[in-house]
Structures are given as structure tokens and as C-alpha cells.
Short mmCIF file of C-alpha atoms in Angstrom, two decimals:
data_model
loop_
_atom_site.label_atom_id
_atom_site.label_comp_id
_atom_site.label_asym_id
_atom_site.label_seq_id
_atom_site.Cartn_x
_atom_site.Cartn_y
_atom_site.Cartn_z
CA UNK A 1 -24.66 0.50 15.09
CA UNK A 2 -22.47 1.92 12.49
CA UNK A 3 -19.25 4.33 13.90
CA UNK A 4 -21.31 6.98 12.04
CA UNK A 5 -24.42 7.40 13.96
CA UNK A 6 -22.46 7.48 17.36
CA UNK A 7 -20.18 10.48 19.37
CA UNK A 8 -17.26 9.15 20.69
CA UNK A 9 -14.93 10.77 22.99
CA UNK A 10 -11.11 10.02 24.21
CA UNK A 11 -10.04 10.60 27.97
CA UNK A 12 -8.63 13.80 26.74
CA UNK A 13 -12.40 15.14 25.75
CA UNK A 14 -10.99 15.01 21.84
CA UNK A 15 -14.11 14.07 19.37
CA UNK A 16 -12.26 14.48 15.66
CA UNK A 17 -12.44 11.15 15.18
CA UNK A 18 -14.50 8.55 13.79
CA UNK A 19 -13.77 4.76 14.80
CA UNK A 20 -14.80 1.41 15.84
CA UNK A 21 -14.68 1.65 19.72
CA UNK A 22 -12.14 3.78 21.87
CA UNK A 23 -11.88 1.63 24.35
CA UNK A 24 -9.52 -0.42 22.34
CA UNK A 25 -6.94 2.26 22.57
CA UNK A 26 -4.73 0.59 25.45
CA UNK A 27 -4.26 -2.92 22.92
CA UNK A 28 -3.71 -0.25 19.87
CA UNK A 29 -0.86 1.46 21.66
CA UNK A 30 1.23 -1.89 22.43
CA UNK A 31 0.59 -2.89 18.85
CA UNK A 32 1.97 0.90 17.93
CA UNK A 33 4.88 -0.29 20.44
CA UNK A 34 5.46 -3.44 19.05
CA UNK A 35 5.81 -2.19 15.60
CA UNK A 36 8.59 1.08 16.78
CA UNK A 37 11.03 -2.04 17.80
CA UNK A 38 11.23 -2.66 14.13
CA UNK A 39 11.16 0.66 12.25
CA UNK A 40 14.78 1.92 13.14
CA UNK A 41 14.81 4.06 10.61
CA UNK A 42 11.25 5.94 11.71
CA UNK A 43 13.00 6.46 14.86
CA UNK A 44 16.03 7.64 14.13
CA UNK A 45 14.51 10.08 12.02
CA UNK A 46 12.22 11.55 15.92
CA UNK A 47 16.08 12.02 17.29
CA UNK A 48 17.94 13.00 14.36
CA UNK A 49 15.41 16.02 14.25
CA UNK A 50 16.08 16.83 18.13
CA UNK A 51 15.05 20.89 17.97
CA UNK A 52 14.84 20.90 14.28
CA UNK A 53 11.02 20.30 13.12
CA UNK A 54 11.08 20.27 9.14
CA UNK A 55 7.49 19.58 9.15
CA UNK A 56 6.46 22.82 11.18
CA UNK A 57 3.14 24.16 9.56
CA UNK A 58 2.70 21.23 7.24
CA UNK A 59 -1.32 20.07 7.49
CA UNK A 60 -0.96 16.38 6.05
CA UNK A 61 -3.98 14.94 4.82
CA UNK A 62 -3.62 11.14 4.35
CA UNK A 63 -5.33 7.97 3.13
CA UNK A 64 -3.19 5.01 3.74
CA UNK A 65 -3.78 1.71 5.35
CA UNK A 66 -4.18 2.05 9.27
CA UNK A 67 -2.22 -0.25 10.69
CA UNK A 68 0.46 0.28 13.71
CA UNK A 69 3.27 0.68 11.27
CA UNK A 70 1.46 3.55 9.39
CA UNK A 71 0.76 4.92 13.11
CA UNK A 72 4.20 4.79 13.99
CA UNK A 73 4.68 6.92 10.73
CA UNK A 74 2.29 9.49 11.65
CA UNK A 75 3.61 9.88 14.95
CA UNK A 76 6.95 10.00 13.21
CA UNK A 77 5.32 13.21 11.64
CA UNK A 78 3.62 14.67 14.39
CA UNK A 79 6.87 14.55 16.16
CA UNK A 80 8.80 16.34 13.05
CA UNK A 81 6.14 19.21 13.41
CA UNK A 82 2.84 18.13 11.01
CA UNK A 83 -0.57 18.01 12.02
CA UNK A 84 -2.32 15.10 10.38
CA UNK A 85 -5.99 13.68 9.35
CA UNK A 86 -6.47 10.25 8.19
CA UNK A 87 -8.55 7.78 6.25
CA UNK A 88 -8.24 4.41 5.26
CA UNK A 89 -7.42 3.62 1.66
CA UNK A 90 -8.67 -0.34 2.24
CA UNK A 91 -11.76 -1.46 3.95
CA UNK A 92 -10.74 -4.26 5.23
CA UNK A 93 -6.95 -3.73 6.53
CA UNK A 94 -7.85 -1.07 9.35
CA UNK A 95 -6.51 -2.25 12.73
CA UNK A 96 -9.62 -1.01 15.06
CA UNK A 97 -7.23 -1.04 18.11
CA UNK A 98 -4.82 0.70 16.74
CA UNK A 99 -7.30 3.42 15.16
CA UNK A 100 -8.34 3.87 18.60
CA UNK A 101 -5.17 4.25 19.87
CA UNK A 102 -4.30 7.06 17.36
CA UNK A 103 -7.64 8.68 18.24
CA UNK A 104 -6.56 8.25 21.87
CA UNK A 105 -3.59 10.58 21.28
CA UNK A 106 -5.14 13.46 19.91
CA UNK A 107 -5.16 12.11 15.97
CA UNK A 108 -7.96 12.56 14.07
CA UNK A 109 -8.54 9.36 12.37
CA UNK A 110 -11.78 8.50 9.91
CA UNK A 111 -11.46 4.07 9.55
CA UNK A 112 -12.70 1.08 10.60
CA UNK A 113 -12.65 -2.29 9.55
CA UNK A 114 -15.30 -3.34 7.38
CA UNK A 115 -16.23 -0.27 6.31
CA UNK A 116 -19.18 -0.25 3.24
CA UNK A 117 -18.44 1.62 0.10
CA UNK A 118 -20.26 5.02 1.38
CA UNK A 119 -18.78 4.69 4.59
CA UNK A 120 -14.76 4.80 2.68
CA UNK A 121 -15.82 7.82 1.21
CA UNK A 122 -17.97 9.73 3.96
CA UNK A 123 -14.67 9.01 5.81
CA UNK A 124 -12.24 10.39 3.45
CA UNK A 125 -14.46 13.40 3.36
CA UNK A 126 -14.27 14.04 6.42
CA UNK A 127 -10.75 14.84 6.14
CA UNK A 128 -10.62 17.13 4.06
CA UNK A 129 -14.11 18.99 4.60
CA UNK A 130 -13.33 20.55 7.82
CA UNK A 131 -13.17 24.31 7.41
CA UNK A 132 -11.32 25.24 10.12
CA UNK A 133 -8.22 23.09 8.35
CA UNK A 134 -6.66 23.08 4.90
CA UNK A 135 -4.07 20.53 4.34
CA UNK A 136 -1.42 21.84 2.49
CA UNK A 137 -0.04 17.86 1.93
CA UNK A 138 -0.84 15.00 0.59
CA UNK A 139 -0.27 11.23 1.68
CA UNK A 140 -1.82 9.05 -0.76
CA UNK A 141 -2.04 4.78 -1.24
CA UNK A 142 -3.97 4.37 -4.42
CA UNK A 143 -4.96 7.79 -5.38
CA UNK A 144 -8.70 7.77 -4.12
CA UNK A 145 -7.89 10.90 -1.83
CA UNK A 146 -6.63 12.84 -4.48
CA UNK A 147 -9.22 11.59 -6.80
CA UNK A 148 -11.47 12.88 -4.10
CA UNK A 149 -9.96 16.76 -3.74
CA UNK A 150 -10.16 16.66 -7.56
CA UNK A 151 -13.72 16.14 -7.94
CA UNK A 152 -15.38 17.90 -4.57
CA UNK A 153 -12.36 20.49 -3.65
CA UNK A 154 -10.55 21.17 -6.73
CA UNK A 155 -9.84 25.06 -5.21
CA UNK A 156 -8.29 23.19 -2.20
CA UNK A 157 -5.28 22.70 -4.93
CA UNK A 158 -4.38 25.89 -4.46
CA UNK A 159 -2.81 25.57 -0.56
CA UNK A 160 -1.25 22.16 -1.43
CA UNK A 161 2.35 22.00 -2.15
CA UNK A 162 2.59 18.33 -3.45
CA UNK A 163 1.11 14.77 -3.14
CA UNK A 164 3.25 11.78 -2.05
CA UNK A 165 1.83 8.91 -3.69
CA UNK A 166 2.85 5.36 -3.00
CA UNK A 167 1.10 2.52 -5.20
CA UNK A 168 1.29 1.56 -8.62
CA UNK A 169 -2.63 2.10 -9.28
CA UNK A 170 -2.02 5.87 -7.54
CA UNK A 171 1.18 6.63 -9.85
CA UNK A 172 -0.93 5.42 -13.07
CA UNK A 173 -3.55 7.95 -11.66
CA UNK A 174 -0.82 11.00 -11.77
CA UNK A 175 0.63 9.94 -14.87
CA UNK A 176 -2.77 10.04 -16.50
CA UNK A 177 -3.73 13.95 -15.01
CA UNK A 178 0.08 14.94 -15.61
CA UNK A 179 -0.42 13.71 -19.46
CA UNK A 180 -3.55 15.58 -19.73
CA UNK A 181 -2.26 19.17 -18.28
CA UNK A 182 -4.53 18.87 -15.19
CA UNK A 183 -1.97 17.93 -12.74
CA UNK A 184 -1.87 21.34 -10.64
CA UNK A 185 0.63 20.84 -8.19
CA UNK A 186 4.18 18.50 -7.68
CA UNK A 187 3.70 14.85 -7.05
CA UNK A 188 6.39 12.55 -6.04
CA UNK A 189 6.08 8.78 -7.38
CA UNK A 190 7.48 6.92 -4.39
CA UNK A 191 5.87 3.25 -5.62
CA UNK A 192 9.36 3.70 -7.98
CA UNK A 193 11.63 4.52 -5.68
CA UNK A 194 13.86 1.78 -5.38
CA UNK A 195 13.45 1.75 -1.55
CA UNK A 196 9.78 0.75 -2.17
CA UNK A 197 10.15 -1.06 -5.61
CA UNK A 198 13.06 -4.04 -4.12
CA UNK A 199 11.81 -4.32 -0.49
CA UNK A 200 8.16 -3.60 0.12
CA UNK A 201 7.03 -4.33 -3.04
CA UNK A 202 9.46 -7.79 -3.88
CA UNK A 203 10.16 -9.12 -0.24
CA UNK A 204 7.35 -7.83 1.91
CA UNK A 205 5.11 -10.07 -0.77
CA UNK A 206 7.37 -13.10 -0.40
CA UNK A 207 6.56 -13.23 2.77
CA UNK A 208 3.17 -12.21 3.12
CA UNK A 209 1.15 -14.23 0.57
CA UNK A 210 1.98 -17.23 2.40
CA UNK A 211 0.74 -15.37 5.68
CA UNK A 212 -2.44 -14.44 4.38
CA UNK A 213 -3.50 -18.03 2.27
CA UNK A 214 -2.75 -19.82 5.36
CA UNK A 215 -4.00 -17.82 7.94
CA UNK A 216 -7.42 -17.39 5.17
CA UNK A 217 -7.72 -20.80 4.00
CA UNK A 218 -5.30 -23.68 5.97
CA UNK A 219 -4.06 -24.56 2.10
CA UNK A 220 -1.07 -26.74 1.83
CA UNK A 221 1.19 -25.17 -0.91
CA UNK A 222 3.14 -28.66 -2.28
CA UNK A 223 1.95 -29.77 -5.54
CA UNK A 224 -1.03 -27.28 -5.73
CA UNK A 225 -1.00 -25.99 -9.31
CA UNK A 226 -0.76 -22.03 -8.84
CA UNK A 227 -1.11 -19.12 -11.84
CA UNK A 228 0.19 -16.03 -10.37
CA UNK A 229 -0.48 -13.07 -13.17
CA UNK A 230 2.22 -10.45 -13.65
CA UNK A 231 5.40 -10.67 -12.88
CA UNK A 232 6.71 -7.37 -11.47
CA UNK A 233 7.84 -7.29 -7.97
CA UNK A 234 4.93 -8.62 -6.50
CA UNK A 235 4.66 -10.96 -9.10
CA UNK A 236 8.16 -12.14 -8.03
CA UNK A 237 8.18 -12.38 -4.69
CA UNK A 238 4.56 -14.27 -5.03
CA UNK A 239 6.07 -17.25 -7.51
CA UNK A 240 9.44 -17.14 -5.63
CA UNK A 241 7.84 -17.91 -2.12
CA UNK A 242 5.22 -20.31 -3.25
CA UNK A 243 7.64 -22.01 -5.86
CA UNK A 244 9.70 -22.52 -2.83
CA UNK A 245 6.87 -24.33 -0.82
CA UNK A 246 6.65 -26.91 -3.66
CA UNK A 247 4.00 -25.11 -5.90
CA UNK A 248 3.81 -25.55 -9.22
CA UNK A 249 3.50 -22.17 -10.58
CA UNK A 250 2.79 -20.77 -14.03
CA UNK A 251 3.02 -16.92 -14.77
CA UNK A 252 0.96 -14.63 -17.13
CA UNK A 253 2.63 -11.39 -18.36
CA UNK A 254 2.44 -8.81 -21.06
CA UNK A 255 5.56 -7.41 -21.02
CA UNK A 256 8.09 -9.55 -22.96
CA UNK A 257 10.83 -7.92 -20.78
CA UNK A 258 8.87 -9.61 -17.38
CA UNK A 259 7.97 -12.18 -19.30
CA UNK A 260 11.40 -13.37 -20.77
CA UNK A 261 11.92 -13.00 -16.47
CA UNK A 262 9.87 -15.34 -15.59
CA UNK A 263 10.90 -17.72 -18.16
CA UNK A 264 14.51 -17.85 -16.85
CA UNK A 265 13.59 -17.97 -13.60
CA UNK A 266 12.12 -21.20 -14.39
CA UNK A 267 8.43 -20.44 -14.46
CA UNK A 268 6.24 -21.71 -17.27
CA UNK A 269 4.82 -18.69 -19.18
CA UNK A 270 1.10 -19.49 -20.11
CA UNK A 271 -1.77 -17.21 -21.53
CA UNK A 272 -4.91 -17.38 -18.31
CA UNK A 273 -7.11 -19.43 -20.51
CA UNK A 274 -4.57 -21.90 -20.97
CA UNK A 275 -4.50 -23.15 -17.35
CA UNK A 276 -7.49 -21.58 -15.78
CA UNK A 277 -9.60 -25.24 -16.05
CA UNK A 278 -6.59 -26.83 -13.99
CA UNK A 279 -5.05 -24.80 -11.18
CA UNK A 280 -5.70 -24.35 -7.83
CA UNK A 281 -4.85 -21.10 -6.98
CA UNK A 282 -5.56 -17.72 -8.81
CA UNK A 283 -3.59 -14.48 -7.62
CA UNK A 284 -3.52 -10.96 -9.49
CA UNK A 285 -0.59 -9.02 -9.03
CA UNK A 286 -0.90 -6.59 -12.16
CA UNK A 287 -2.47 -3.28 -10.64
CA UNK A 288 -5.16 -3.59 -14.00
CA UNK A 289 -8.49 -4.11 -14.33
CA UNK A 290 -10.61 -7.16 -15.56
CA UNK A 291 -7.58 -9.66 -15.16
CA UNK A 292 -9.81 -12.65 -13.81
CA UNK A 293 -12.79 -11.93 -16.09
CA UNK A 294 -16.07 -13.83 -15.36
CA UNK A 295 -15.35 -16.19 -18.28
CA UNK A 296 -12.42 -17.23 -16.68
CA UNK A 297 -14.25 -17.51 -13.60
CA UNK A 298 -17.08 -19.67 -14.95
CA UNK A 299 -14.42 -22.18 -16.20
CA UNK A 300 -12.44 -22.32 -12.87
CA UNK A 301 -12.48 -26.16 -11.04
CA UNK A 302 -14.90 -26.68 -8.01
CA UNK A 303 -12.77 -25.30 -4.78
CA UNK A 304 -10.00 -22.99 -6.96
CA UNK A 305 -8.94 -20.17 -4.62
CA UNK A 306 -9.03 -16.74 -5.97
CA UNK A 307 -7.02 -13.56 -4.64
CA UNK A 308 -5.75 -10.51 -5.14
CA UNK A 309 -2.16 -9.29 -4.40
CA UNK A 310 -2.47 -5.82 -6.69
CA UNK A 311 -3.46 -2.46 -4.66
CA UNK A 312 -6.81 -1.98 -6.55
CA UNK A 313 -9.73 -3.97 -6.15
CA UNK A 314 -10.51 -4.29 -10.12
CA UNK A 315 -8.30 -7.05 -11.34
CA UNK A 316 -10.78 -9.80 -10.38
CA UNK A 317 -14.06 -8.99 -11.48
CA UNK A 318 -16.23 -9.52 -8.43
CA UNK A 319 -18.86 -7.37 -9.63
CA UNK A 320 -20.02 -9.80 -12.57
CA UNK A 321 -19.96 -12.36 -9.51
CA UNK A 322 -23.09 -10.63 -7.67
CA UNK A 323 -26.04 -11.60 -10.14
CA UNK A 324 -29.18 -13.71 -8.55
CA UNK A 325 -27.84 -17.17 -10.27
CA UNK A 326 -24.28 -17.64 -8.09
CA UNK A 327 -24.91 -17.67 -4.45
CA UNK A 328 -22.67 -16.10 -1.64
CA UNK A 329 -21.81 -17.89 1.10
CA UNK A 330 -19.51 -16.75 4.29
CA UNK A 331 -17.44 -19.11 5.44
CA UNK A 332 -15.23 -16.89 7.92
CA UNK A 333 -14.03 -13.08 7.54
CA UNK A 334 -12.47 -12.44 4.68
CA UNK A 335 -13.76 -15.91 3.45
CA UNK A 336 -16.44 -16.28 0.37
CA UNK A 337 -17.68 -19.37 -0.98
CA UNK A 338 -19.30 -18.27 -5.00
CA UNK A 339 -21.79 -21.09 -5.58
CA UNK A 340 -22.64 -22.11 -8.83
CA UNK A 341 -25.99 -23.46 -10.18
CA UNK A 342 -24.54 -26.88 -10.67
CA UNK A 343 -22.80 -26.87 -7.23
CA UNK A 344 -18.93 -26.01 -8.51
CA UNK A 345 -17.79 -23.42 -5.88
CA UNK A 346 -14.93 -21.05 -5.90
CA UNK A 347 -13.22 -19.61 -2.73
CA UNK A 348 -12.82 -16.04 -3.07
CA UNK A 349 -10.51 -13.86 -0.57
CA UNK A 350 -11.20 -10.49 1.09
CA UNK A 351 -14.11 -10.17 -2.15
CA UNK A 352 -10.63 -9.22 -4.53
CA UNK A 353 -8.77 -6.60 -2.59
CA UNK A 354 -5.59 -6.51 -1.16
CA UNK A 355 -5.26 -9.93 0.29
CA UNK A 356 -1.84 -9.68 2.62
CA UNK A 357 -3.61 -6.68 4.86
CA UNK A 358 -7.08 -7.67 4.27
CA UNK A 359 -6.33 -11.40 5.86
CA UNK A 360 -3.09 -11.12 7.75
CA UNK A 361 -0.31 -8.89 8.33
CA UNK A 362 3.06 -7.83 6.60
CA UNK A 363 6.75 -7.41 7.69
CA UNK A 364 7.04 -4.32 9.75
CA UNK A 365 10.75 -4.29 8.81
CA UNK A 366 10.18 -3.78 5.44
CA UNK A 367 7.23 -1.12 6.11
CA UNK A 368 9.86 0.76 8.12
CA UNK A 369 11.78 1.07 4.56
CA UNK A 370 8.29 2.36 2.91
CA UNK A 371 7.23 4.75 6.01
CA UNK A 372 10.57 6.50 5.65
CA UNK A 373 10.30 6.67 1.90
CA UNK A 374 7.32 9.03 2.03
CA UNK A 375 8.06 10.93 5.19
CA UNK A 376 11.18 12.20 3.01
CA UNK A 377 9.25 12.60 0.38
CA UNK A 378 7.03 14.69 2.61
CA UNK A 379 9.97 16.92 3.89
CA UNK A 380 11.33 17.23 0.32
CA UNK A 381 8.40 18.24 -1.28
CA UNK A 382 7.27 20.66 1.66
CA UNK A 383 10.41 22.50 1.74
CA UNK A 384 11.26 22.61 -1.67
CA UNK A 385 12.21 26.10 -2.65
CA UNK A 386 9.61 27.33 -5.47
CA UNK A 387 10.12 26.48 -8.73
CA UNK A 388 12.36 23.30 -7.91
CA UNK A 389 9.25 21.23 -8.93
CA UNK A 390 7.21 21.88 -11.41
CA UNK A 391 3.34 20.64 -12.06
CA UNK A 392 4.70 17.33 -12.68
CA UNK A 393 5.23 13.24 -11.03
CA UNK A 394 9.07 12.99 -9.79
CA UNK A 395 10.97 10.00 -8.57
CA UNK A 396 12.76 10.51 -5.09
CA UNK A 397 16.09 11.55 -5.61
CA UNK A 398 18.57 8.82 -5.72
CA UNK A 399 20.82 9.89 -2.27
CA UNK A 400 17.27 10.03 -0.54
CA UNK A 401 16.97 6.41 -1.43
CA UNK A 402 20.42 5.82 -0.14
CA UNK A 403 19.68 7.72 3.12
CA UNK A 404 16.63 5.01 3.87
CA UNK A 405 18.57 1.95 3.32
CA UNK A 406 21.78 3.49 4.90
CA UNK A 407 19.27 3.76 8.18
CA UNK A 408 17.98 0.04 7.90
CA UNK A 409 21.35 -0.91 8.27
CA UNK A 410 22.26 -1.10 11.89
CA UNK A 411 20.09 -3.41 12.90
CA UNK A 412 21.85 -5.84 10.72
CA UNK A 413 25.27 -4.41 12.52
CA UNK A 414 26.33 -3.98 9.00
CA UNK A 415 29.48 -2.80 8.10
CA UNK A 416 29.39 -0.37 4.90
CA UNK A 417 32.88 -0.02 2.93
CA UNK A 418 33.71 3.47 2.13
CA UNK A 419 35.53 4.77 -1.18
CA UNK A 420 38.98 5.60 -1.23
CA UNK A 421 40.03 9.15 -2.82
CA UNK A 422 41.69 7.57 -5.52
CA UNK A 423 38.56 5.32 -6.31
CA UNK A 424 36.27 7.91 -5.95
CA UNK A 425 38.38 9.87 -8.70
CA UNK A 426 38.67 6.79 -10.88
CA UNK A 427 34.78 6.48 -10.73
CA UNK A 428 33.64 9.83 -11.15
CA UNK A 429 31.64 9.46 -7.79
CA UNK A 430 31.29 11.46 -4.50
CA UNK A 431 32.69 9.29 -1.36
CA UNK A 432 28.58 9.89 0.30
CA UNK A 433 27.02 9.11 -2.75
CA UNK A 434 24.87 9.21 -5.08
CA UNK A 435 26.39 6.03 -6.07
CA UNK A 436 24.39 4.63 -8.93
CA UNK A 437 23.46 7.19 -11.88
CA UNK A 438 19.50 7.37 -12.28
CA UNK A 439 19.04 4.92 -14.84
CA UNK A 440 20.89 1.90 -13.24
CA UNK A 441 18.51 -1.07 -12.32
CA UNK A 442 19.12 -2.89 -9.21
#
């Protein structure tokens, strides 16, 4: 029986909620626990607040993966003063435990794993169609939410004070409305930040691609001939980590910049077609559409592995794949065997979405850095004074981004040097920073 067609109810008598089974709450809430003994900076943020509740009156409407770090972050909210509603931006990375553990503490959560197509919308609607609430924030991963307001409750617009948006396929989204003049309302691009660019994005992914192959498919990395296309951050930390395991990887890349990257960092730079009738592995990394076309997949060798490390679901064109020649074939969850008419068979992960939360986890460490990125974001952007921000995408300002990695560093019992006076002066910089101007690149 689908979530949908039953009532459920916590302890508490609370029924705004829509989840896999509520009796899971218990495991959930050690998960949640687990996850607040590496998010310092979340944390710190509940007692740096003490009295002070900067998110008083904010109605946050988000659409995020549910996993315990992102519950840690919405506690981290509740506990700042925000009321919050949440979907799932992925059907396959909800943690049912921990959905029930949110739902257990009064949240009003819309997710479970293995949710169909209708079912990822009907739950994000569900958010936002309650009459009785108006968010007046947005907390977006991939734009689908906002997407959503925009087409169904475009007057809802008019009580929202900005969007925090956190992936690269989200950000494209708000560059494209801001271009066309039908951006309404503030957005803050925190997939740039360089919080979330150089940690979540580049070493989260270095360690998480391994994860999920192994835990997916028992693959043994040396000598397997790997094409990992793009090389931006995920790109790099991909080819870095399975380089290091003895791949042999090749990169594809359209930017010459990247590309020239890749090069140097001693990965052979091929065009798709090039390799596609000899490797082993396939992963998509480029946030585009149509990257592993079905011509490319009709050429692929019998047992090539096929995955997506990119936010949206459209670089590998799974679609083309469901037509009554190829058969489908489960092998485990998350698992596909394609079958060919002749036999050849590929092995296709989590059926081409996001393949670290889909089939494993990722580093709660560097999900700490992330969380804190957009609950500043969040306090920024809902206390801005009027006309600070116009009807426009901004980057997080630069001492913000200092502020999250200054909190990460404890737990390292790092020692920061601090400026002199004198070469403060001689710099032209402030002793607290900013210490970088906007256009340095770390």
C-alpha cells in the first residue's frame, strides 16, 4: 500500500506528514544523532543563537534530500526560530527512518524511498498547498520546488523573500528565469559558494563514488578502463579517487579551461565515442542532458557499468532505454541489468540519478560545510533589509564563506594565524577578513 492511501499518526497525535512507516522513528533519531557528532558547525550555530532566534517568523518550504544530515539542518532551523515543510528532491535517497523520525518530532515531512514520478510531485505539493501556511522561504536542491510554485502558485511569489538554491542544475534554472525578467524575488546561488564548490562538491565525491560502486556492484577498481565525463569538481574528485585505486581513467570535457585540467593532471582527454566500445565504467558528472545518448549506449561492451554522479537525472538517457526490444532486469535495489536482443547487457545504477545517495551514503563532515552554507544563506536573505537584493541570483558573500570554514575548524584543533597591524596595512585587508577579493579562485 502506497504512503498515500494511508493516515498515519505520531505519539504526539501530529498527522502533517506523509511517510513510509512511523514506527521507524526510534532508528531515525540515532541516525539524526549519529550525524550531530559530525556537523560542528550546525551546532554551534543552536548555541551561538542562545535567546537570539534570526529565523523567528520565517515559513521554510524545502525540497532537499532527506537524509539525517539534512534533518540535523532542519532542526538546526527549527531551533533558530523557522517552521519548516519538506519534500524530497530524489526518489531514491530518502532515509525512511529518518523521515519518520522528523515526522516523530512534530515536522511535516512529504518522502519516501522509492517514490514513483506522481508520487515526487503529489509530495512536493503538498508542501506548499496547505492554506493555512504560506512559506515565505525557499530551500531548494535542483530547482523542481521552485519550478513547482512557478507553474501552480505563481501569486505565492508574492510572500517569499528569496530562494536558497544549492545544485548546479537548480542555479542553471535561476540563471535562465533571471535572464528572461521572470525571476520575481532574490535567489542566492550557494552551489558557487566556495564552501560548497571545494568540499561538498570536490571531496564529498572523492569519497563517495567509491562508496556507492562498491556497495552497488562489488567492482574491483585496478585496471578497469573508466570514462568519467566533465571535469568540474565532481568530475575531479571522481578521476582523482578512482585514478588512485588503479583505474585507468579518460575524461570528456567541453570547456578547454577543464579540459587543459584534466590534461595536466594526467588524464587522457578523449571525445565519448572514442572509448565508449572499450571501457568499463561510464559516469556523468556534467549537470546536462543527453550525455550518454542511446547510440553510445548501443555500442557499450557486454557488462559496462553506467552511472550518474550529476544532480539531474537527464545526462544518461534512460528513457530511450524503455522500448519493448531491451529487457529490464533487477538484479538488487538500485541494480538494473538492460538486456539486449543479442544478449550484450549493461549494468545501469539507481536508473541514472544521483548515484552516491541513491546507493550509499556521503561524508557527513563535509555535509556539515553545505548545511551551514544555506542556513546562512537563509538568515541573510530573510533579514535582508529591502532593497539590499534585488530580483536577481547572488553568490554568498565572501566573509559568510569564511564564517563556515572558520566553524569546521575545531574539530581539526586547528590553529588559525592572525594578521599583524602592519600586515594588514601592507595588504589592504581587515585582520577578520574578507581575505580573498571576489574574483580569486581557490
Amino acid at each position: 500500500m502506497s504512503p498515500r492511501d494511508r493516515q498515519q499518526r505520531s505519539s504526539k497525535g501530529h498527522q502533517d506528514f506523509c511517510i513510509k512507516n512511523i514506527k521507524q522513528a526510534d532508528f531515525g533519531r540515532r541516525e539524526i544523532e549519529i550525524a550531530e557528532q559530525e556537523m560542528p558547525a550546525l551546532m554551534a550555530l543552536r548555541k551561538r543563537s542562545g535567546g537570539e532566534k534570526p529565523l523567528v517568523g520565517a515559513k521554510v518550504v524545502g525540497c532537499t534530500h532527506i537524509t539525517a544530515q539534512t534533518a540535523v539542518l532542519m532542526e538546526t532551523l527549527s531551533a533558530l526560530g523557522a517552521q519548516c515543510r519538506w519534500a524530497a528532491c530524489n526518489i531514491y535517497s530518502t532515509q525512511n527512518a529518518v523521515a519518520a523520525a522528523l515526522a516523530e518530532g512534530g515536522f511535516s515531512v512529504f518522502a519516501w524511498k522509492g517514490e514513483s514520478e506522481d508520487d515526487f510531485w503529489w509530495c512536493i505539493d503538498r508542501c506548499v498547498s496547505l492554506e493555512a501556511w504560506q512559506p515565505n522561504m525557499i530551500l531548494d536542491d535542483g530547482g523542481d520546488l521552485t519550478h513547482w510554485i512557478f507553474k501552480k502558485y505563481p501569486n505565492m511569489f508574492k510572500m517569499i523573500k528569496g530562494i536558497v538554491e544549492e545544485s548546479v542544475t537548480g542555479v542553471h534554472r535561476l540563471y535562465q528565469l533571471s535572464k528572461a525578467g521572470r525571476l520575481c524575488i532574490p535567489a542566492m546561488n550557494v552551489n558557487d559558494s566556495i564552501t560548497k564548490q571545494k568540499f561538498d562538491n570536490l571531496y564529498c565525491c572523492r569519497e563517495s563514488i567509491l562508496d556507492g560502486l562498491k556497495r552497488s556492484t562489488d567492482v574491483m577498481f585496478g585496471g578497469k578502463q573508466v570514462v568519467v565525463c566533465g571535469y568540474g569538481e565532481v568530475g575531479k574528485g571522481c578521476s582523482a579517487a578512482l585514478k588512485a585505486m588503479g583505474s585507468v581513467v579518460n575524461v570528456t570535457e567541453v570547456d578547454p579551461i577543464c579540459a587543459l585540467q584534466a590534461c595536466m593532471d594526467g588524464f587522457r582527454l578523449v571525445k565519448l565515442n572514442e572509448v565508449i566500445r572499450q571501457v568499463d565504467l561510464v559516469i556523468t558528472c556534467t549537470g546536462n542532458k543527453n550525455v550518454v545518448a542511446r547510440e553510445y549506449l548501443d555500442r557499450m561492451k557486454n557488462g559496462c557499468i553506467v552511472c550518474n554522479m550529476g544532480h539531474s537525472n537527464t545526462e544518461i538517457d534512460v528513457v530511450s532505454l524503455r522500448t519493448p526490444e531491451l529487457t529490464w532486469e533487477k538484479v538488487r535495489s538500485q541494480v538494473d541489468h538492460v538486456i539486449w536482443p543479442d544478449g550484450k547487457r549493461i549494468i545501469l545504477l539507481a536508473e541514472g540519478r544521483l548515484l552516491n545517495l541513491s546507493c550509499s551514503t556521503v561524508p557527513t563532515f563535509v555535509l556539515s560545510i553545505t548545511a551551514t552554507t544555506q542556513a546562512l544563506a537563509l538568515i541573510e536573505l530573510y533579514n535582508a533589509p529591502e532593497g539590499r537584493y534585488k530580483q536577481d541570483v547572488y553568490l554568498l558573500p565572501k566573509k559568510m564563506d569564511e564564517f563556515v570554514a572558520s566553524l569546521h575548524l575545531p574539530t581539526f584543533d586547528a590553529h588559525l594565524t592572525e594578521l599583524t597591524d602592519e600586515q594588514g596595512k601592507y595588504l589592504g585587508l581587515s585582520k577578520t577578513g574578507p581575505f580573498k577579493p571576489n574574483y580569486y579562485r581557490y
